[in-house]
mmCIF file of C-alpha atoms in Angstrom:
data_model
loop_
_atom_site.group_PDB
_atom_site.id
_atom_site.type_symbol
_atom_site.label_atom_id
_atom_site.label_comp_id
_atom_site.label_asym_id
_atom_site.label_seq_id
_atom_site.Cartn_x
_atom_site.Cartn_y
_atom_site.Cartn_z
ATOM 1 C CA MET A 1 34.379 159.022 90.707
ATOM 2 C CA ALA A 2 32.886 158.400 94.752
ATOM 3 C CA LYS A 3 33.315 159.831 97.793
ATOM 4 C CA ILE A 4 33.832 157.498 100.487
ATOM 5 C CA GLY A 5 34.822 157.761 104.088
ATOM 6 C CA LEU A 6 37.335 155.522 106.410
ATOM 7 C CA TYR A 7 36.431 155.706 109.599
ATOM 8 C CA GLY A 8 38.847 153.115 111.848
ATOM 9 C CA GLY A 9 38.992 152.463 115.137
ATOM 10 C CA THR A 10 39.340 149.435 118.677
ATOM 11 C CA PHE A 11 34.986 149.901 118.700
ATOM 12 C CA ASN A 12 35.662 148.932 121.956
ATOM 13 C CA PRO A 13 32.132 149.273 122.050
ATOM 14 C CA ILE A 14 30.981 151.535 119.592
ATOM 15 C CA HIS A 15 29.266 154.553 121.345
ATOM 16 C CA GLU A 16 26.978 157.614 119.976
ATOM 17 C CA ALA A 17 29.395 159.922 120.118
ATOM 18 C CA HIS A 18 30.793 157.767 116.374
ATOM 19 C CA VAL A 19 28.068 157.485 115.471
ATOM 20 C CA HIS A 20 27.416 161.883 116.116
ATOM 21 C CA LEU A 21 30.994 162.009 114.256
ATOM 22 C CA VAL A 22 30.531 160.267 111.493
ATOM 23 C CA THR A 23 27.092 161.063 110.184
ATOM 24 C CA ASP A 24 27.992 164.880 110.826
ATOM 25 C CA PHE A 25 30.598 164.805 108.526
ATOM 26 C CA ALA A 26 29.016 162.440 106.193
ATOM 27 C CA ASP A 27 27.175 165.668 105.569
ATOM 28 C CA GLN A 28 29.407 168.544 105.684
ATOM 29 C CA LEU A 29 31.896 166.522 103.380
ATOM 30 C CA GLY A 30 29.143 164.971 101.464
ATOM 31 C CA LEU A 31 29.649 161.672 101.651
ATOM 32 C CA GLU A 32 28.156 159.270 99.812
ATOM 33 C CA GLN A 33 29.524 156.633 101.549
ATOM 34 C CA VAL A 34 31.375 155.574 104.965
ATOM 35 C CA LEU A 35 32.961 152.296 106.065
ATOM 36 C CA LEU A 36 33.305 151.848 109.311
ATOM 37 C CA MET A 37 36.350 149.978 110.004
ATOM 38 C CA PRO A 38 36.928 148.138 113.618
ATOM 39 C CA THR A 39 41.031 147.552 113.954
ATOM 40 C CA PHE A 40 41.772 143.720 115.095
ATOM 41 C CA GLN A 41 45.064 145.053 117.214
ATOM 42 C CA PRO A 42 45.871 149.157 117.813
ATOM 43 C CA PRO A 43 49.270 149.053 117.194
ATOM 44 C CA HIS A 44 49.157 153.039 118.539
ATOM 45 C CA LYS A 45 47.931 151.960 122.378
ATOM 46 C CA GLN A 46 47.233 148.591 124.238
ATOM 47 C CA ALA A 47 43.747 147.796 124.107
ATOM 48 C CA HIS A 48 42.586 146.116 127.832
ATOM 49 C CA HIS A 49 40.086 144.086 128.151
ATOM 50 C CA LEU A 50 39.384 144.085 124.725
ATOM 51 C CA ALA A 51 35.925 142.809 123.044
ATOM 52 C CA SER A 52 36.526 139.923 120.426
ATOM 53 C CA ALA A 53 36.472 141.216 116.885
ATOM 54 C CA GLU A 54 32.546 139.543 116.527
ATOM 55 C CA ASP A 55 31.691 141.505 119.645
ATOM 56 C CA ARG A 56 32.985 144.339 118.174
ATOM 57 C CA LEU A 57 31.941 143.865 114.121
ATOM 58 C CA ALA A 58 27.747 142.947 115.793
ATOM 59 C CA MET A 59 27.898 146.443 117.896
ATOM 60 C CA CYS A 60 29.235 148.322 114.726
ATOM 61 C CA ARG A 61 26.451 146.442 112.052
ATOM 62 C CA LEU A 62 23.945 147.567 115.070
ATOM 63 C CA ALA A 63 24.768 151.153 115.494
ATOM 64 C CA ALA A 64 25.454 151.040 111.457
ATOM 65 C CA ALA A 65 21.587 150.576 110.960
ATOM 66 C CA SER A 66 20.931 154.202 112.030
ATOM 67 C CA ASP A 67 22.060 155.656 109.348
ATOM 68 C CA SER A 68 21.855 153.951 105.285
ATOM 69 C CA ARG A 69 25.267 155.333 103.344
ATOM 70 C CA ILE A 70 26.827 154.217 107.008
ATOM 71 C CA GLN A 71 28.720 150.295 105.740
ATOM 72 C CA VAL A 72 30.729 148.134 108.110
ATOM 73 C CA SER A 73 34.387 146.251 106.884
ATOM 74 C CA ASP A 74 36.340 143.866 108.509
ATOM 75 C CA LEU A 75 38.934 143.694 106.616
ATOM 76 C CA GLU A 76 41.455 144.842 109.580
ATOM 77 C CA ILE A 77 39.729 141.940 111.241
ATOM 78 C CA GLN A 78 40.661 139.168 108.768
ATOM 79 C CA ARG A 79 43.899 141.121 107.340
ATOM 80 C CA GLN A 80 44.849 140.267 111.152
ATOM 81 C CA GLY A 81 48.021 141.781 113.514
ATOM 82 C CA LYS A 82 48.760 145.657 113.792
ATOM 83 C CA SER A 83 46.528 147.807 111.361
ATOM 84 C CA TYR A 84 48.244 150.234 110.167
ATOM 85 C CA THR A 85 46.374 152.828 108.108
ATOM 86 C CA ALA A 86 48.393 153.216 105.288
ATOM 87 C CA GLU A 87 48.666 149.791 104.466
ATOM 88 C CA THR A 88 44.504 149.865 104.708
ATOM 89 C CA LEU A 89 44.007 153.094 102.439
ATOM 90 C CA GLU A 90 46.130 150.350 99.689
ATOM 91 C CA GLU A 91 44.272 147.567 99.506
ATOM 92 C CA LEU A 92 40.608 150.561 99.711
ATOM 93 C CA HIS A 93 42.469 152.185 96.462
ATOM 94 C CA ARG A 94 42.736 148.332 95.375
ATOM 95 C CA LEU A 95 38.930 147.011 95.455
ATOM 96 C CA TYR A 96 37.490 150.015 94.944
ATOM 97 C CA PRO A 97 39.364 151.762 92.295
ATOM 98 C CA GLY A 98 38.766 155.488 91.017
ATOM 99 C CA ASN A 99 36.929 156.895 94.412
ATOM 100 C CA GLU A 100 37.677 159.685 96.875
ATOM 101 C CA TRP A 101 38.675 158.918 99.990
ATOM 102 C CA TYR A 102 38.546 160.804 103.231
ATOM 103 C CA LEU A 103 39.933 159.644 106.424
ATOM 104 C CA MET A 104 38.213 160.914 109.112
ATOM 105 C CA MET A 105 39.161 161.266 113.088
ATOM 106 C CA GLY A 106 38.963 163.344 116.137
ATOM 107 C CA GLU A 107 40.979 165.946 117.283
ATOM 108 C CA ASP A 108 43.757 163.623 119.624
ATOM 109 C CA MET A 109 44.487 161.210 115.938
ATOM 110 C CA PHE A 110 44.603 164.299 113.853
ATOM 111 C CA LEU A 111 47.215 165.824 115.805
ATOM 112 C CA THR A 112 49.727 162.793 115.855
ATOM 113 C CA VAL A 113 49.396 161.655 112.527
ATOM 114 C CA ASN A 114 52.711 162.731 110.629
ATOM 115 C CA ASP A 115 53.983 160.492 113.832
ATOM 116 C CA TRP A 116 52.315 157.124 111.872
ATOM 117 C CA ARG A 117 53.639 154.701 109.877
ATOM 118 C CA TRP A 118 54.212 155.599 106.761
ATOM 119 C CA PRO A 119 51.967 158.998 106.774
ATOM 120 C CA GLU A 120 53.350 160.954 103.447
ATOM 121 C CA ARG A 121 51.590 157.565 101.932
ATOM 122 C CA ILE A 122 48.426 158.069 103.999
ATOM 123 C CA TYR A 123 48.333 161.568 102.624
ATOM 124 C CA ARG A 124 48.381 160.705 99.202
ATOM 125 C CA LEU A 125 45.384 158.179 99.128
ATOM 126 C CA ALA A 126 43.230 160.015 101.529
ATOM 127 C CA THR A 127 41.845 163.760 102.791
ATOM 128 C CA LEU A 128 42.412 164.316 106.043
ATOM 129 C CA CYS A 129 39.188 165.172 108.050
ATOM 130 C CA ALA A 130 39.182 165.930 111.621
ATOM 131 C CA ALA A 131 36.793 167.670 114.046
ATOM 132 C CA PRO A 132 37.444 168.745 117.543
ATOM 133 C CA ARG A 133 37.316 167.527 121.417
ATOM 134 C CA SER A 134 37.752 170.760 123.421
ATOM 135 C CA PRO A 135 36.548 173.821 123.443
ATOM 136 C CA ASP A 136 39.387 175.164 121.651
ATOM 137 C CA GLY A 137 39.807 172.449 119.138
ATOM 138 C CA MET A 138 39.297 173.729 116.281
ATOM 139 C CA GLU A 139 42.251 176.816 115.839
ATOM 140 C CA ARG A 140 44.341 173.532 117.065
ATOM 141 C CA LEU A 141 42.987 171.432 114.412
ATOM 142 C CA ARG A 142 43.497 174.357 111.648
ATOM 143 C CA GLN A 143 46.657 174.633 112.800
ATOM 144 C CA HIS A 144 48.365 171.718 112.771
ATOM 145 C CA ALA A 145 45.987 170.950 109.088
ATOM 146 C CA ALA A 146 48.220 173.537 107.883
ATOM 147 C CA PHE A 147 51.171 171.869 109.197
ATOM 148 C CA LEU A 148 50.332 168.612 107.420
ATOM 149 C CA GLU A 149 49.705 170.672 104.111
ATOM 150 C CA THR A 150 53.249 171.470 104.223
ATOM 151 C CA LYS A 151 53.546 167.927 104.540
ATOM 152 C CA GLY A 152 51.727 166.836 100.815
ATOM 153 C CA ALA A 153 48.789 166.402 102.904
ATOM 154 C CA LYS A 154 44.965 167.608 102.253
ATOM 155 C CA THR A 155 42.916 167.776 104.660
ATOM 156 C CA ARG A 156 39.312 169.110 106.353
ATOM 157 C CA ILE A 157 38.510 170.652 109.727
ATOM 158 C CA CYS A 158 34.996 170.208 110.346
ATOM 159 C CA ASP A 159 32.675 172.288 113.136
ATOM 160 C CA ILE A 160 31.340 168.658 114.887
ATOM 161 C CA ARG A 161 29.377 169.397 118.008
ATOM 162 C CA PHE A 162 31.161 167.079 120.667
ATOM 163 C CA LEU A 163 29.689 165.029 122.662
ATOM 164 C CA PRO A 164 31.405 163.650 125.879
ATOM 165 C CA VAL A 165 30.576 159.620 125.257
ATOM 166 C CA SER A 166 33.719 157.447 125.153
ATOM 167 C CA SER A 167 33.893 154.462 125.199
ATOM 168 C CA THR A 168 35.699 154.527 128.759
ATOM 169 C CA MET A 169 33.109 155.217 130.279
ATOM 170 C CA VAL A 170 30.519 153.086 128.197
ATOM 171 C CA ARG A 171 32.984 149.551 129.417
ATOM 172 C CA GLU A 172 32.689 151.438 133.409
ATOM 173 C CA ALA A 173 29.476 151.717 133.421
ATOM 174 C CA VAL A 174 29.097 148.075 132.711
ATOM 175 C CA ALA A 175 30.798 147.600 135.357
ATOM 176 C CA GLN A 176 29.597 149.396 138.126
ATOM 177 C CA GLY A 177 25.404 147.954 136.904
ATOM 178 C CA LYS A 178 24.976 151.854 135.653
ATOM 179 C CA SER A 179 22.503 152.352 132.709
ATOM 180 C CA LEU A 180 23.518 153.166 129.676
ATOM 181 C CA GLU A 181 21.085 155.787 128.304
ATOM 182 C CA GLY A 182 22.133 157.797 126.026
ATOM 183 C CA MET A 183 25.408 156.209 125.352
ATOM 184 C CA VAL A 184 25.098 153.675 123.307
ATOM 185 C CA SER A 185 21.387 152.923 121.051
ATOM 186 C CA PRO A 186 19.551 150.200 122.755
ATOM 187 C CA GLN A 187 20.140 147.648 120.001
ATOM 188 C CA ILE A 188 23.825 147.882 121.523
ATOM 189 C CA ALA A 189 23.028 148.212 125.335
ATOM 190 C CA ARG A 190 20.441 144.788 125.003
ATOM 191 C CA TYR A 191 23.765 143.200 123.033
ATOM 192 C CA ILE A 192 26.584 144.011 125.407
ATOM 193 C CA SER A 193 23.645 142.909 128.146
ATOM 194 C CA GLU A 194 23.205 138.894 127.070
ATOM 195 C CA LYS A 195 26.713 139.428 126.153
ATOM 196 C CA GLY A 196 28.219 139.554 129.866
ATOM 197 C CA LEU A 197 31.062 142.308 127.517
ATOM 198 C CA TYR A 198 32.927 144.490 130.420
ATOM 199 C CA GLN A 199 31.083 143.461 133.425
ATOM 200 C CA THR A 200 34.206 142.863 135.785
ATOM 201 C CA GLY A 201 37.469 144.979 135.973
ATOM 202 C CA LYS A 202 38.958 148.535 135.722
ATOM 203 C CA GLU A 203 38.858 149.168 132.232
ATOM 204 C CA ALA A 204 41.810 150.819 130.296
ATOM 205 C CA LYS A 205 41.725 154.415 128.748
ATOM 206 C CA GLY A 206 39.839 153.866 125.070
#
């Protein structure tokens, strides 16, 4: 039975904090593989200035090249429409039976997971793994983990150093003509430049 992580998101674009989170989760949880899965259409937020699915997948593949454990999945993009985590996990169990799944997320997502569609299915299909995004985040996460466990969830809270980078910051830096050094890898910075992504307009948070 392989231990596999799932890390989904808009990845608009994927950045160094995403990669740092994934690799630290993999180290701490002893994961053999991690699937990066860009959403086609996020159900929980408006995604303004969303790069194409093709571009977001390509940038994820560039990011995945840094660690042999990381693979990129286009499952939700191929499915199209809104991406619901419960449906994705059910499909992964059908495609890759007999594995143990770890659903990785940041603090904000973990604190809202009980409000997602079909949360009880998610709890049955994967261990919920979270890391803090704020100085007092660990205590909040531990308290919420205790609550989720009363609902039948399995949880793992990992103390991973938070890198203060967001996709919003990257998009705004591009729009303002600033360097992306330290925010995305040189390969992704080059891809964004060559494709002319995110060059105009104020960006929505994400």
